[in-house]
XYZ file of C-alpha atoms in Angstrom:
198
model
C 64.214 -8.480 -26.474
C 63.906 -5.891 -23.749
C 60.149 -5.293 -24.234
C 59.050 -8.903 -23.722
C 59.839 -9.170 -19.968
C 58.170 -5.777 -19.382
C 54.986 -6.896 -21.122
C 55.019 -10.103 -19.165
C 55.529 -8.381 -15.827
C 52.690 -5.947 -16.592
C 50.448 -8.934 -17.332
C 51.384 -10.427 -13.973
C 50.650 -7.132 -12.221
C 47.269 -6.877 -13.976
C 46.410 -10.450 -12.999
C 47.394 -9.761 -9.387
C 45.264 -6.607 -9.307
C 42.280 -8.439 -10.792
C 42.628 -11.225 -8.224
C 42.833 -8.668 -5.423
C 39.732 -6.939 -6.791
C 37.884 -10.275 -6.995
C 38.750 -11.101 -3.385
C 37.705 -7.629 -2.193
C 34.348 -7.896 -3.976
C 33.798 -11.385 -2.579
C 34.643 -10.209 0.952
C 32.353 -7.166 0.629
C 29.421 -9.263 -0.605
C 30.001 -12.319 1.578
C 27.565 -11.245 4.309
C 25.058 -9.542 2.041
C 22.115 -10.896 0.126
C 21.577 -9.873 -3.454
C 18.280 -10.213 -5.287
C 17.940 -10.513 -9.022
C 14.576 -9.029 -9.955
C 12.663 -9.160 -13.173
C 11.244 -6.008 -14.760
C 7.906 -6.263 -12.924
C 9.561 -6.724 -9.521
C 11.976 -3.862 -10.180
C 9.023 -1.620 -11.017
C 7.357 -2.525 -7.695
C 10.487 -1.665 -5.685
C 10.468 1.867 -7.135
C 6.659 2.208 -7.297
C 4.919 5.347 -6.000
C 1.175 5.814 -5.479
C -0.760 8.027 -7.900
C -0.315 11.766 -7.311
C -3.894 12.179 -6.083
C -3.344 9.645 -3.279
C -0.091 11.369 -2.335
C -1.924 14.697 -2.118
C -5.087 13.522 -0.351
C -3.795 10.695 1.876
C -0.064 11.354 2.399
C 0.108 9.224 5.551
C -1.047 6.189 3.551
C 1.869 6.524 1.125
C 4.599 4.820 3.240
C 2.445 1.728 3.782
C 1.494 1.560 0.105
C 5.167 1.783 -0.879
C 6.052 -0.901 1.685
C 3.279 -3.108 0.314
C 4.695 -2.779 -3.202
C 8.237 -3.572 -2.059
C 7.062 -6.580 -0.061
C 5.207 -7.810 -3.122
C 8.409 -7.527 -5.165
C 10.266 -9.588 -2.552
C 7.585 -12.276 -2.325
C 6.531 -11.301 1.206
C 2.844 -11.793 0.558
C 1.517 -11.569 4.128
C 3.444 -8.323 4.658
C 1.952 -7.000 1.403
C -1.570 -7.563 2.709
C -0.648 -6.162 6.151
C 0.707 -2.883 4.741
C -2.193 -2.604 2.298
C -4.673 -2.830 5.188
C -2.669 -0.284 7.202
C -2.865 2.146 4.286
C -6.688 1.974 4.358
C -6.740 3.329 7.903
C -6.350 6.915 6.664
C -9.156 6.941 4.091
C -11.440 5.310 6.685
C -10.558 8.037 9.204
C -11.316 10.700 6.593
C -14.689 9.107 5.852
C -15.499 8.853 9.570
C -14.637 12.531 10.020
C -16.831 13.423 7.027
C -19.788 11.787 8.800
C -18.786 13.318 12.190
C -18.045 9.895 13.647
C -15.413 9.519 16.345
C -12.511 7.235 15.458
C -10.659 6.782 18.733
C -7.477 4.673 18.668
C -8.221 3.245 22.112
C -11.778 2.053 21.699
C -12.916 2.365 18.080
C -12.807 -0.678 15.853
C -13.229 -0.785 12.106
C -16.473 -2.686 12.572
C -17.943 -0.031 14.871
C -16.847 2.870 12.677
C -18.090 1.255 9.462
C -21.412 0.390 11.140
C -21.839 4.004 12.283
C -21.069 5.272 8.778
C -23.642 2.899 7.301
C -26.222 4.169 9.826
C -25.588 7.765 8.726
C -25.876 6.823 5.066
C -29.134 4.943 5.727
C -30.498 7.959 7.618
C -29.621 10.198 4.687
C -31.301 7.760 2.305
C -34.528 7.922 4.322
C -34.633 11.668 4.966
C -32.983 13.470 2.028
C -35.000 14.847 -0.844
C -34.837 12.962 -4.099
C -32.410 14.305 -6.628
C -28.925 14.086 -8.064
C -27.206 14.991 -4.768
C -28.968 12.188 -2.930
C -28.271 9.662 -5.675
C -24.589 10.619 -5.949
C -24.085 10.619 -2.185
C -25.739 7.257 -1.638
C -23.851 5.692 -4.514
C -20.382 7.022 -3.665
C -20.430 6.658 0.127
C -22.643 3.580 0.156
C -20.236 1.740 -2.126
C -17.265 2.975 -0.103
C -18.769 1.692 3.159
C -19.516 -1.653 1.501
C -15.936 -1.876 0.229
C -14.506 -1.063 3.669
C -16.604 -3.906 5.100
C -15.321 -6.195 2.379
C -11.671 -5.336 3.103
C -12.249 -5.742 6.838
C -13.984 -9.108 6.622
C -11.867 -10.615 3.867
C -8.364 -9.579 4.943
C -7.903 -7.031 7.709
C -9.386 -9.078 10.545
C -7.110 -11.985 9.659
C -3.800 -10.345 8.823
C -3.887 -7.948 11.797
C -4.149 -10.923 14.141
C -1.428 -12.980 12.471
C -3.850 -15.291 10.713
C -4.209 -16.048 7.055
C -1.785 -17.074 4.348
C -1.702 -15.353 0.993
C -0.233 -16.465 -2.303
C 1.321 -14.036 -4.767
C -1.859 -13.739 -6.842
C -4.008 -12.883 -3.795
C -1.475 -10.396 -2.419
C -1.244 -8.644 -5.790
C -5.037 -8.527 -6.061
C -5.397 -7.035 -2.552
C -2.698 -4.444 -3.247
C -4.206 -3.384 -6.575
C -7.717 -3.156 -5.094
C -6.502 -1.033 -2.182
C -4.668 1.362 -4.499
C -7.664 1.688 -6.852
C -10.093 2.119 -3.943
C -7.934 4.730 -2.191
C -7.524 6.635 -5.449
C -11.301 6.530 -5.965
C -11.954 7.883 -2.452
C -9.440 10.678 -2.993
C -11.864 12.201 -5.512
C -14.056 13.374 -2.592
C -12.178 12.735 0.662
C -8.896 13.920 2.114
C -6.979 13.345 5.337
C -6.480 17.082 5.710
C -9.904 18.171 4.503
C -12.298 19.600 7.044
C -15.474 19.171 5.011
C -18.271 17.274 6.711
C -21.641 16.176 5.492
C -24.632 18.413 6.006
C -27.209 15.746 6.752
Protein backbone atom coordinates (compact mmCIF):
# COMPACT_ATOMS: atom_id res chain seq x y z
CA UNK A 1 0.00 0.00 0.00
CA UNK A 2 2.84 2.37 0.74
CA UNK A 3 4.56 1.96 -2.66
CA UNK A 4 1.58 2.98 -4.80
CA UNK A 5 1.50 6.71 -3.84
CA UNK A 6 5.29 6.91 -4.29
CA UNK A 7 5.07 5.46 -7.80
CA UNK A 8 2.27 7.82 -8.62
CA UNK A 9 4.10 10.87 -7.33
CA UNK A 10 7.22 9.91 -9.31
CA UNK A 11 5.05 9.66 -12.43
CA UNK A 12 3.72 13.14 -11.75
CA UNK A 13 7.25 14.47 -11.26
CA UNK A 14 8.39 12.83 -14.52
CA UNK A 15 5.42 14.31 -16.38
CA UNK A 16 6.15 17.75 -14.95
CA UNK A 17 9.82 17.50 -15.96
CA UNK A 18 8.90 16.39 -19.47
CA UNK A 19 6.45 19.29 -19.82
CA UNK A 20 9.10 21.72 -18.60
CA UNK A 21 11.58 20.26 -21.09
CA UNK A 22 9.02 20.57 -23.91
CA UNK A 23 8.37 24.22 -23.06
CA UNK A 24 12.10 24.98 -22.86
CA UNK A 25 12.74 23.38 -26.26
CA UNK A 26 9.79 25.25 -27.77
CA UNK A 27 11.02 28.56 -26.32
CA UNK A 28 14.58 27.93 -27.55
CA UNK A 29 13.43 27.10 -31.08
CA UNK A 30 10.61 29.64 -31.32
CA UNK A 31 12.71 32.30 -33.07
CA UNK A 32 14.87 29.92 -35.08
CA UNK A 33 14.34 28.32 -38.44
CA UNK A 34 15.07 24.66 -38.91
CA UNK A 35 15.61 23.02 -42.29
CA UNK A 36 15.02 19.38 -43.00
CA UNK A 37 17.40 18.39 -45.78
CA UNK A 38 17.54 15.29 -47.89
CA UNK A 39 20.78 13.36 -48.36
CA UNK A 40 21.83 15.34 -51.45
CA UNK A 41 21.24 18.71 -49.76
CA UNK A 42 23.07 17.59 -46.63
CA UNK A 43 26.04 16.58 -48.77
CA UNK A 44 26.10 20.05 -50.37
CA UNK A 45 26.12 21.81 -46.98
CA UNK A 46 29.28 19.91 -46.00
CA UNK A 47 30.82 19.85 -49.50
CA UNK A 48 34.48 20.79 -50.05
CA UNK A 49 36.19 21.39 -53.40
CA UNK A 50 38.62 18.78 -54.72
CA UNK A 51 42.06 18.85 -53.07
CA UNK A 52 43.74 20.16 -56.23
CA UNK A 53 41.50 23.25 -56.29
CA UNK A 54 42.17 23.83 -52.59
CA UNK A 55 45.91 23.67 -53.26
CA UNK A 56 46.03 25.71 -56.48
CA UNK A 57 43.21 28.23 -55.97
CA UNK A 58 42.68 28.52 -52.20
CA UNK A 59 40.97 31.91 -52.46
CA UNK A 60 38.27 30.38 -54.67
CA UNK A 61 37.37 27.81 -52.00
CA UNK A 62 35.12 30.03 -49.79
CA UNK A 63 32.97 31.05 -52.76
CA UNK A 64 32.71 27.47 -54.00
CA UNK A 65 31.62 26.32 -50.54
CA UNK A 66 29.10 29.18 -50.34
CA UNK A 67 27.77 28.22 -53.77
CA UNK A 68 27.23 24.64 -52.61
CA UNK A 69 25.47 25.74 -49.42
CA UNK A 70 23.24 28.16 -51.33
CA UNK A 71 22.35 25.36 -53.71
CA UNK A 72 21.35 23.18 -50.76
CA UNK A 73 19.10 25.96 -49.45
CA UNK A 74 17.47 26.65 -52.81
CA UNK A 75 19.12 30.06 -53.22
CA UNK A 76 19.78 29.63 -56.91
CA UNK A 77 20.82 33.18 -57.81
CA UNK A 78 23.31 33.21 -54.92
CA UNK A 79 24.67 29.87 -56.17
CA UNK A 80 25.43 31.37 -59.58
CA UNK A 81 26.83 34.56 -57.99
CA UNK A 82 29.31 32.68 -55.78
CA UNK A 83 30.24 30.34 -58.63
CA UNK A 84 31.15 33.33 -60.82
CA UNK A 85 33.12 34.91 -57.95
CA UNK A 86 35.14 31.71 -57.60
CA UNK A 87 36.23 31.95 -61.27
CA UNK A 88 37.91 35.29 -60.61
CA UNK A 89 41.02 33.57 -59.20
CA UNK A 90 41.66 31.13 -62.05
CA UNK A 91 41.16 34.01 -64.52
CA UNK A 92 43.72 36.11 -62.62
CA UNK A 93 46.17 33.20 -62.70
CA UNK A 94 45.69 32.81 -66.46
CA UNK A 95 46.13 36.56 -67.01
CA UNK A 96 49.35 36.48 -64.99
CA UNK A 97 50.57 33.49 -67.02
CA UNK A 98 50.18 35.58 -70.19
CA UNK A 99 51.68 38.69 -68.49
CA UNK A 100 48.39 40.56 -68.76
CA UNK A 101 47.48 43.18 -66.18
CA UNK A 102 44.30 42.48 -64.22
CA UNK A 103 43.64 45.71 -62.36
CA UNK A 104 40.62 45.80 -60.02
CA UNK A 105 39.91 49.43 -60.90
CA UNK A 106 39.89 49.32 -64.67
CA UNK A 107 40.15 45.74 -65.94
CA UNK A 108 37.00 43.93 -66.98
CA UNK A 109 36.62 40.25 -67.71
CA UNK A 110 35.94 41.09 -71.34
CA UNK A 111 39.16 43.07 -71.70
CA UNK A 112 41.29 40.47 -69.93
CA UNK A 113 39.81 37.55 -71.87
CA UNK A 114 40.26 39.46 -75.15
CA UNK A 115 43.93 40.13 -74.32
CA UNK A 116 44.48 36.46 -73.47
CA UNK A 117 42.91 35.41 -76.77
CA UNK A 118 45.22 37.85 -78.60
CA UNK A 119 48.27 36.26 -76.95
CA UNK A 120 47.07 32.77 -77.82
CA UNK A 121 46.43 33.80 -81.44
CA UNK A 122 49.92 35.33 -81.62
CA UNK A 123 51.41 32.10 -80.32
CA UNK A 124 49.40 30.13 -82.87
CA UNK A 125 50.82 32.23 -85.71
CA UNK A 126 54.45 32.38 -84.57
CA UNK A 127 55.28 29.17 -82.68
CA UNK A 128 56.90 26.22 -84.37
CA UNK A 129 54.71 23.24 -85.08
CA UNK A 130 54.91 20.46 -82.56
CA UNK A 131 53.41 18.93 -79.45
CA UNK A 132 54.08 22.01 -77.27
CA UNK A 133 52.22 24.27 -79.68
CA UNK A 134 49.31 21.85 -80.04
CA UNK A 135 48.99 21.31 -76.28
CA UNK A 136 49.25 25.02 -75.50
CA UNK A 137 46.69 26.07 -78.08
CA UNK A 138 44.28 23.35 -77.02
CA UNK A 139 44.50 23.88 -73.25
CA UNK A 140 44.60 27.69 -73.11
CA UNK A 141 42.43 28.21 -76.18
CA UNK A 142 39.67 26.09 -74.66
CA UNK A 143 40.09 27.82 -71.30
CA UNK A 144 39.74 31.28 -72.87
CA UNK A 145 36.65 30.11 -74.77
CA UNK A 146 35.14 28.73 -71.56
CA UNK A 147 35.83 31.98 -69.67
CA UNK A 148 34.00 33.85 -72.44
CA UNK A 149 31.12 31.41 -72.17
CA UNK A 150 30.83 31.87 -68.39
CA UNK A 151 31.06 35.64 -68.77
CA UNK A 152 28.43 35.94 -71.49
CA UNK A 153 26.02 33.33 -70.18
CA UNK A 154 25.98 34.12 -66.46
CA UNK A 155 28.54 36.51 -65.00
CA UNK A 156 27.41 39.64 -66.82
CA UNK A 157 23.84 39.06 -65.66
CA UNK A 158 24.22 37.88 -62.08
CA UNK A 159 26.83 40.52 -61.16
CA UNK A 160 24.38 43.24 -62.17
CA UNK A 161 21.38 41.75 -60.38
CA UNK A 162 19.80 40.41 -63.54
CA UNK A 163 18.79 36.90 -64.41
CA UNK A 164 16.74 34.26 -62.66
CA UNK A 165 17.96 30.70 -62.30
CA UNK A 166 16.07 27.53 -61.53
CA UNK A 167 17.57 24.71 -59.48
CA UNK A 168 18.65 22.74 -62.56
CA UNK A 169 20.49 25.73 -64.08
CA UNK A 170 22.16 26.66 -60.79
CA UNK A 171 23.35 23.08 -60.29
CA UNK A 172 24.66 22.95 -63.86
CA UNK A 173 26.57 26.24 -63.45
CA UNK A 174 28.05 25.11 -60.13
CA UNK A 175 29.16 21.73 -61.48
CA UNK A 176 30.68 23.31 -64.61
CA UNK A 177 32.61 25.86 -62.56
CA UNK A 178 34.01 23.18 -60.26
CA UNK A 179 35.02 20.93 -63.17
CA UNK A 180 36.54 23.85 -65.10
CA UNK A 181 38.49 25.15 -62.09
CA UNK A 182 39.78 21.66 -61.36
CA UNK A 183 40.84 21.31 -65.01
CA UNK A 184 42.72 24.64 -64.92
CA UNK A 185 44.47 23.63 -61.70
CA UNK A 186 46.40 21.03 -63.71
CA UNK A 187 48.54 23.86 -65.18
CA UNK A 188 47.70 27.09 -63.35
CA UNK A 189 47.91 28.24 -59.75
CA UNK A 190 47.11 31.44 -57.87
CA UNK A 191 50.50 31.29 -56.19
CA UNK A 192 52.50 30.09 -59.17
CA UNK A 193 54.90 32.51 -60.78
CA UNK A 194 55.30 30.68 -64.08
CA UNK A 195 54.61 32.72 -67.19
CA UNK A 196 54.54 31.79 -70.82
CA UNK A 197 57.66 32.13 -72.90
CA UNK A 198 56.08 33.32 -76.12
